[in-house]
Amino acid sequence: MNLEKTVLSILKARGYRDESEIQEFISDKPQKTYDPFLLLNMEEGVDLVLSSIENDERICIYGDYDSDGITSTAIMLEVLSFLTDNLSYYIPSRFDEGYGLNMAAMEKIKAAGVDLIITVDCGSVSVDEVEYAKQLGMKIVVTDHHKVSEKKADCILINPTQPECQYPFKALAGCGVAFKFCQAIAGAAGLPKSAYNSTLDLVAVGTIGDIVPLIDENRTLVKYGLKALNSGKRKQLAALMDGIDLEPGKVKAYNVSFGIVPHLNAAGRIKEAKLGVQLLRETDDENLALKVERLKECNKERRRIQDETYNLCLEILKEKYVEDEFLVLELDDAHEGITGIVAGKIKDSFKKPTIILTPTEDDCYKGTGRSVENINLYELLKENEDLFIRFGGHKAACGFTLKKKNIGELRSNLNSRLAEQASEHKNACDLEGKADICLEIGEITEALADQLDLFEPVGCANPRPLIEIRGNVIRSASIGNHGQYRKFTLGDKGASINCVLFKNTERFDHLSENGNLISVVGYPNVQKWNGRNYLQLVAECVKE
């Protein structure tokens, strides 16, 4: 393929310089994947699982209540079902049990006659819980992708982030690790590749949902997974897509991120932790339709609660903390299931890392955090490890529990530390509106818009390419049910392009009213209407 000069420039700026690297990046049949047995402890894990299956032992998949944990659980169940029927699964309640393993769950699982627990998307730092499971007479394999601490679970641990693990790619999602484990098990058991490759649609959903870097092996897994998803072959996901008006064949990473994932997550956020897995395993059409409707109801309720909580945070920030560089907000009545989303929205609105705290019991608070680019949240929390009862997470997100008396010290420490990283924080804020390349209006064509689709799937570490153009607003109009959006035409040097803007419209109104030149940062796309193509720029922001 002859790539446009603009596309090549963006690829090279992102580190893709060799012809082979570029071809791998744009290929619809990428090859970048690695031998699962390069993962530390993989051979021991496979041997233990196959031995348990041979002895007809009962196996329980222990997952998590988010989209990564839900899809990881479904992947393991689907592949292992080729080898045994003696399977069960356990998804802890976000509210009553929290993230990861817990003692009460170990007792319930043991009482159900389980011999082997396989965790997915959790367990690396559940040191005491793993020991307790072993004391109860159960074997355990932990598969996970979260950062490990110096004190890690004493069991077969399959996690690419272990310092001693030589796996070439460290950023797999939990479902990616589960998939590699299934790949290894299937290979050792003599199953066909289709036994695990059939789960790639689930891998795509979980990987996109967990906001891990969409590069390297993740890009390969998600590309093939989106193809499978768009085929509509998995009736459960096809039913969900139909229920939320997503058309098979046209689903991209964005649609997964803002359509499928929120609905799967909504179940765990609104107290029905198992509903996501139940939907993915439902075979009866009537029951499947009911579960889709229940997920839609959960998501609608989630959005209502989320909006209320976000507005409450804004009210708090009118009175205090708004000058802080690290926002730490206590919400006594917030619904615990949506604090992560709200923390992300506050982070986006104020361009500051944000933690939201909600009370639990025994004078404790549970915290959920989201970080901006260039600020490693996990490392910041690790510096304050002595303040937590437990904590975990990664660069962009975290969760923890601490005593109420330690909140003030945590807030002070985080803000002091961030003041030392002021230049990095400023650089993170300056990333808003940063374009990959500046072009003349006349250089934006349908051919360019089509080739920019080669960057799909876009997301974390592979954002949608943004173009900056400059010109005068020739005409503009308010659009949307409440006139909340803007449609305008930007012109310069005899060329013009139609643009649409869905946010920061007040800034646009101010900049465009005096007729001065403005800069618009966005991405081109082609709308089809009545058999004709219409080129436009979807604006992300406007600047002077």
PDB file of N, CA and C in Angstrom, residues 455-514:
ATOM      1  N   PHE A 455      -4.771   3.278  11.763  1.00  0.00           N
ATOM      2  CA  PHE A 455      -4.301   3.334  13.145  1.00  0.00           C
ATOM      3  C   PHE A 455      -5.224   2.562  14.081  1.00  0.00           C
ATOM      4  N   GLU A 456      -6.412   2.212  13.614  1.00  0.00           N
ATOM      5  CA  GLU A 456      -7.314   1.399  14.431  1.00  0.00           C
ATOM      6  C   GLU A 456      -6.673   0.040  14.726  1.00  0.00           C
ATOM      7  N   PRO A 457      -6.927  -0.525  15.919  1.00  0.00           N
ATOM      8  CA  PRO A 457      -7.726   0.020  17.008  1.00  0.00           C
ATOM      9  C   PRO A 457      -6.962   1.089  17.791  1.00  0.00           C
ATOM     10  N   VAL A 458      -7.615   2.224  18.001  1.00  0.00           N
ATOM     11  CA  VAL A 458      -6.986   3.318  18.736  1.00  0.00           C
ATOM     12  C   VAL A 458      -7.406   3.254  20.197  1.00  0.00           C
ATOM     13  N   GLY A 459      -6.545   3.788  21.044  1.00  0.00           N
ATOM     14  CA  GLY A 459      -6.809   3.781  22.475  1.00  0.00           C
ATOM     15  C   GLY A 459      -5.544   4.125  23.227  1.00  0.00           C
ATOM     16  N   CYS A 460      -5.395   3.557  24.404  1.00  0.00           N
ATOM     17  CA  CYS A 460      -4.241   3.825  25.255  1.00  0.00           C
ATOM     18  C   CYS A 460      -2.937   3.515  24.518  1.00  0.00           C
ATOM     19  N   ALA A 461      -2.001   4.468  24.542  1.00  0.00           N
ATOM     20  CA  ALA A 461      -0.672   4.359  23.919  1.00  0.00           C
ATOM     21  C   ALA A 461      -0.721   4.341  22.394  1.00  0.00           C
ATOM     22  N   ASN A 462      -1.909   4.354  21.833  1.00  0.00           N
ATOM     23  CA  ASN A 462      -2.073   4.471  20.379  1.00  0.00           C
ATOM     24  C   ASN A 462      -3.307   5.333  20.112  1.00  0.00           C
ATOM     25  N   PRO A 463      -3.241   6.614  20.488  1.00  0.00           N
ATOM     26  CA  PRO A 463      -4.420   7.470  20.358  1.00  0.00           C
ATOM     27  C   PRO A 463      -4.767   7.748  18.905  1.00  0.00           C
ATOM     28  N   ARG A 464      -5.993   8.157  18.698  1.00  0.00           N
ATOM     29  CA  ARG A 464      -6.425   8.544  17.363  1.00  0.00           C
ATOM     30  C   ARG A 464      -5.556   9.704  16.878  1.00  0.00           C
ATOM     31  N   PRO A 465      -4.981   9.630  15.668  1.00  0.00           N
ATOM     32  CA  PRO A 465      -4.153  10.730  15.162  1.00  0.00           C
ATOM     33  C   PRO A 465      -4.965  12.018  15.041  1.00  0.00           C
ATOM     34  N   LEU A 466      -4.391  13.098  15.550  1.00  0.00           N
ATOM     35  CA  LEU A 466      -5.059  14.398  15.508  1.00  0.00           C
ATOM     36  C   LEU A 466      -4.302  15.354  14.601  1.00  0.00           C
ATOM     37  N   ILE A 467      -5.058  16.135  13.845  1.00  0.00           N
ATOM     38  CA  ILE A 467      -4.499  17.091  12.886  1.00  0.00           C
ATOM     39  C   ILE A 467      -4.892  18.497  13.305  1.00  0.00           C
ATOM     40  N   GLU A 468      -3.951  19.418  13.216  1.00  0.00           N
ATOM     41  CA  GLU A 468      -4.251  20.821  13.513  1.00  0.00           C
ATOM     42  C   GLU A 468      -4.322  21.611  12.210  1.00  0.00           C
ATOM     43  N   ILE A 469      -5.410  22.347  12.049  1.00  0.00           N
ATOM     44  CA  ILE A 469      -5.561  23.246  10.901  1.00  0.00           C
ATOM     45  C   ILE A 469      -5.855  24.646  11.421  1.00  0.00           C
ATOM     46  N   ARG A 470      -5.642  25.629  10.558  1.00  0.00           N
ATOM     47  CA  ARG A 470      -5.834  27.017  10.981  1.00  0.00           C
ATOM     48  C   ARG A 470      -6.602  27.768   9.896  1.00  0.00           C
ATOM     49  N   GLY A 471      -7.544  28.607  10.308  1.00  0.00           N
ATOM     50  CA  GLY A 471      -8.317  29.365   9.337  1.00  0.00           C
ATOM     51  C   GLY A 471      -9.330  30.261  10.004  1.00  0.00           C
ATOM     52  N   ASN A 472     -10.178  30.862   9.184  1.00  0.00           N
ATOM     53  CA  ASN A 472     -11.257  31.723   9.668  1.00  0.00           C
ATOM     54  C   ASN A 472     -12.577  30.966   9.650  1.00  0.00           C
ATOM     55  N   VAL A 473     -13.418  31.252  10.618  1.00  0.00           N
ATOM     56  CA  VAL A 473     -14.757  30.666  10.633  1.00  0.00           C
ATOM     57  C   VAL A 473     -15.615  31.411   9.612  1.00  0.00           C
ATOM     58  N   ILE A 474     -16.000  30.692   8.567  1.00  0.00           N
ATOM     59  CA  ILE A 474     -16.812  31.301   7.503  1.00  0.00           C
ATOM     60  C   ILE A 474     -18.275  31.384   7.932  1.00  0.00           C
ATOM     61  N   ARG A 475     -18.757  30.307   8.553  1.00  0.00           N
ATOM     62  CA  ARG A 475     -20.125  30.299   9.067  1.00  0.00           C
ATOM     63  C   ARG A 475     -20.200  29.254  10.173  1.00  0.00           C
ATOM     64  N   SER A 476     -21.176  29.414  11.052  1.00  0.00           N
ATOM     65  CA  SER A 476     -21.341  28.454  12.147  1.00  0.00           C
ATOM     66  C   SER A 476     -22.805  28.389  12.551  1.00  0.00           C
ATOM     67  N   ALA A 477     -23.167  27.286  13.182  1.00  0.00           N
ATOM     68  CA  ALA A 477     -24.541  27.102  13.643  1.00  0.00           C
ATOM     69  C   ALA A 477     -24.534  26.200  14.869  1.00  0.00           C
ATOM     70  N   SER A 478     -25.515  26.408  15.740  1.00  0.00           N
ATOM     71  CA  SER A 478     -25.704  25.531  16.892  1.00  0.00           C
ATOM     72  C   SER A 478     -26.531  24.331  16.456  1.00  0.00           C
ATOM     73  N   ILE A 479     -26.127  23.160  16.883  1.00  0.00           N
ATOM     74  CA  ILE A 479     -26.854  21.937  16.542  1.00  0.00           C
ATOM     75  C   ILE A 479     -27.078  21.125  17.807  1.00  0.00           C
ATOM     76  N   GLY A 480     -27.804  20.030  17.699  1.00  0.00           N
ATOM     77  CA  GLY A 480     -28.144  19.217  18.862  1.00  0.00           C
ATOM     78  C   GLY A 480     -29.521  19.582  19.378  1.00  0.00           C
ATOM     79  N   ASN A 481     -30.103  18.700  20.194  1.00  0.00           N
ATOM     80  CA  ASN A 481     -31.457  18.925  20.702  1.00  0.00           C
ATOM     81  C   ASN A 481     -31.587  20.218  21.490  1.00  0.00           C
ATOM     82  N   HIS A 482     -30.497  20.599  22.148  1.00  0.00           N
ATOM     83  CA  HIS A 482     -30.529  21.804  22.971  1.00  0.00           C
ATOM     84  C   HIS A 482     -29.547  22.859  22.466  1.00  0.00           C
ATOM     85  N   GLY A 483     -29.114  22.704  21.233  1.00  0.00           N
ATOM     86  CA  GLY A 483     -28.168  23.669  20.680  1.00  0.00           C
ATOM     87  C   GLY A 483     -26.830  23.656  21.374  1.00  0.00           C
ATOM     88  N   GLN A 484     -26.477  22.497  21.940  1.00  0.00           N
ATOM     89  CA  GLN A 484     -25.262  22.421  22.757  1.00  0.00           C
ATOM     90  C   GLN A 484     -23.998  22.149  21.945  1.00  0.00           C
ATOM     91  N   TYR A 485     -24.118  21.815  20.669  1.00  0.00           N
ATOM     92  CA  TYR A 485     -22.965  21.524  19.824  1.00  0.00           C
ATOM     93  C   TYR A 485     -22.829  22.596  18.741  1.00  0.00           C
ATOM     94  N   ARG A 486     -21.697  22.552  18.036  1.00  0.00           N
ATOM     95  CA  ARG A 486     -21.475  23.535  16.987  1.00  0.00           C
ATOM     96  C   ARG A 486     -21.066  22.839  15.693  1.00  0.00           C
ATOM     97  N   LYS A 487     -21.617  23.355  14.597  1.00  0.00           N
ATOM     98  CA  LYS A 487     -21.181  22.963  13.266  1.00  0.00           C
ATOM     99  C   LYS A 487     -20.697  24.228  12.580  1.00  0.00           C
ATOM    100  N   PHE A 488     -19.486  24.169  12.012  1.00  0.00           N
ATOM    101  CA  PHE A 488     -18.945  25.385  11.397  1.00  0.00           C
ATOM    102  C   PHE A 488     -18.057  25.030  10.215  1.00  0.00           C
ATOM    103  N   THR A 489     -17.814  26.022   9.383  1.00  0.00           N
ATOM    104  CA  THR A 489     -16.931  25.862   8.230  1.00  0.00           C
ATOM    105  C   THR A 489     -15.699  26.720   8.447  1.00  0.00           C
ATOM    106  N   LEU A 490     -14.529  26.082   8.324  1.00  0.00           N
ATOM    107  CA  LEU A 490     -13.259  26.788   8.486  1.00  0.00           C
ATOM    108  C   LEU A 490     -12.611  26.942   7.113  1.00  0.00           C
ATOM    109  N   GLY A 491     -12.156  28.148   6.798  1.00  0.00           N
ATOM    110  CA  GLY A 491     -11.561  28.393   5.494  1.00  0.00           C
ATOM    111  C   GLY A 491     -10.220  29.089   5.575  1.00  0.00           C
ATOM    112  N   ASP A 492      -9.351  28.792   4.587  1.00  0.00           N
ATOM    113  CA  ASP A 492      -8.049  29.457   4.499  1.00  0.00           C
ATOM    114  C   ASP A 492      -7.444  29.166   3.124  1.00  0.00           C
ATOM    115  N   LYS A 493      -6.875  30.188   2.507  1.00  0.00           N
ATOM    116  CA  LYS A 493      -6.169  30.053   1.224  1.00  0.00           C
ATOM    117  C   LYS A 493      -7.027  29.382   0.146  1.00  0.00           C
ATOM    118  N   GLY A 494      -8.290  29.750   0.110  1.00  0.00           N
ATOM    119  CA  GLY A 494      -9.177  29.249  -0.929  1.00  0.00           C
ATOM    120  C   GLY A 494      -9.753  27.877  -0.687  1.00  0.00           C
ATOM    121  N   ALA A 495      -9.366  27.237   0.412  1.00  0.00           N
ATOM    122  CA  ALA A 495      -9.897  25.908   0.744  1.00  0.00           C
ATOM    123  C   ALA A 495     -10.769  26.020   1.993  1.00  0.00           C
ATOM    124  N   SER A 496     -11.696  25.085   2.151  1.00  0.00           N
ATOM    125  CA  SER A 496     -12.558  25.092   3.333  1.00  0.00           C
ATOM    126  C   SER A 496     -12.921  23.665   3.704  1.00  0.00           C
ATOM    127  N   ILE A 497     -13.329  23.495   4.961  1.00  0.00           N
ATOM    128  CA  ILE A 497     -13.763  22.178   5.426  1.00  0.00           C
ATOM    129  C   ILE A 497     -14.827  22.370   6.496  1.00  0.00           C
ATOM    130  N   ASN A 498     -15.825  21.505   6.484  1.00  0.00           N
ATOM    131  CA  ASN A 498     -16.859  21.524   7.517  1.00  0.00           C
ATOM    132  C   ASN A 498     -16.329  20.851   8.777  1.00  0.00           C
ATOM    133  N   CYS A 499     -16.669  21.413   9.931  1.00  0.00           N
ATOM    134  CA  CYS A 499     -16.216  20.887  11.217  1.00  0.00           C
ATOM    135  C   CYS A 499     -17.405  20.745  12.163  1.00  0.00           C
ATOM    136  N   VAL A 500     -17.299  19.791  13.087  1.00  0.00           N
ATOM    137  CA  VAL A 500     -18.288  19.671  14.158  1.00  0.00           C
ATOM    138  C   VAL A 500     -17.544  19.651  15.487  1.00  0.00           C
ATOM    139  N   LEU A 501     -18.151  20.257  16.506  1.00  0.00           N
ATOM    140  CA  LEU A 501     -17.527  20.368  17.828  1.00  0.00           C
ATOM    141  C   LEU A 501     -18.559  19.960  18.870  1.00  0.00           C
ATOM    142  N   PHE A 502     -18.178  18.998  19.734  1.00  0.00           N
ATOM    143  CA  PHE A 502     -19.117  18.485  20.728  1.00  0.00           C
ATOM    144  C   PHE A 502     -18.754  18.878  22.157  1.00  0.00           C
ATOM    145  N   LYS A 503     -17.673  19.612  22.360  1.00  0.00           N
ATOM    146  CA  LYS A 503     -17.295  20.026  23.711  1.00  0.00           C
ATOM    147  C   LYS A 503     -16.552  21.354  23.643  1.00  0.00           C
ATOM    148  N   ASN A 504     -16.451  22.011  24.789  1.00  0.00           N
ATOM    149  CA  ASN A 504     -15.777  23.314  24.876  1.00  0.00           C
ATOM    150  C   ASN A 504     -16.351  24.317  23.875  1.00  0.00           C
ATOM    151  N   THR A 505     -17.669  24.304  23.717  1.00  0.00           N
ATOM    152  CA  THR A 505     -18.290  25.189  22.726  1.00  0.00           C
ATOM    153  C   THR A 505     -18.227  26.658  23.139  1.00  0.00           C
ATOM    154  N   GLU A 506     -18.194  26.916  24.459  1.00  0.00           N
ATOM    155  CA  GLU A 506     -18.105  28.312  24.908  1.00  0.00           C
ATOM    156  C   GLU A 506     -16.803  28.944  24.425  1.00  0.00           C
ATOM    157  N   ARG A 507     -15.748  28.175  24.477  1.00  0.00           N
ATOM    158  CA  ARG A 507     -14.457  28.685  24.003  1.00  0.00           C
ATOM    159  C   ARG A 507     -14.521  28.975  22.504  1.00  0.00           C
ATOM    160  N   PHE A 508     -15.153  28.090  21.754  1.00  0.00           N
ATOM    161  CA  PHE A 508     -15.306  28.327  20.320  1.00  0.00           C
ATOM    162  C   PHE A 508     -16.096  29.605  20.064  1.00  0.00           C
ATOM    163  N   ASP A 509     -17.207  29.781  20.784  1.00  0.00           N
ATOM    164  CA  ASP A 509     -18.037  30.974  20.587  1.00  0.00           C
ATOM    165  C   ASP A 509     -17.231  32.242  20.836  1.00  0.00           C
ATOM    166  N   HIS A 510     -16.400  32.209  21.872  1.00  0.00           N
ATOM    167  CA  HIS A 510     -15.591  33.383  22.212  1.00  0.00           C
ATOM    168  C   HIS A 510     -14.538  33.662  21.142  1.00  0.00           C
ATOM    169  N   LEU A 511     -13.856  32.611  20.691  1.00  0.00           N
ATOM    170  CA  LEU A 511     -12.758  32.806  19.739  1.00  0.00           C
ATOM    171  C   LEU A 511     -13.259  33.170  18.345  1.00  0.00           C
ATOM    172  N   SER A 512     -14.427  32.685  17.985  1.00  0.00           N
ATOM    173  CA  SER A 512     -14.892  32.882  16.609  1.00  0.00           C
ATOM    174  C   SER A 512     -15.684  34.168  16.414  1.00  0.00           C
ATOM    175  N   GLU A 513     -16.087  34.804  17.512  1.00  0.00           N
ATOM    176  CA  GLU A 513     -16.987  35.947  17.363  1.00  0.00           C
ATOM    177  C   GLU A 513     -16.331  37.175  16.746  1.00  0.00           C
ATOM    178  N   ASN A 514     -14.993  37.298  16.883  1.00  0.00           N
ATOM    179  CA  ASN A 514     -14.329  38.496  16.350  1.00  0.00           C
ATOM    180  C   ASN A 514     -13.708  38.277  14.975  1.00  0.00           C
TER     181      ASN A 514
END
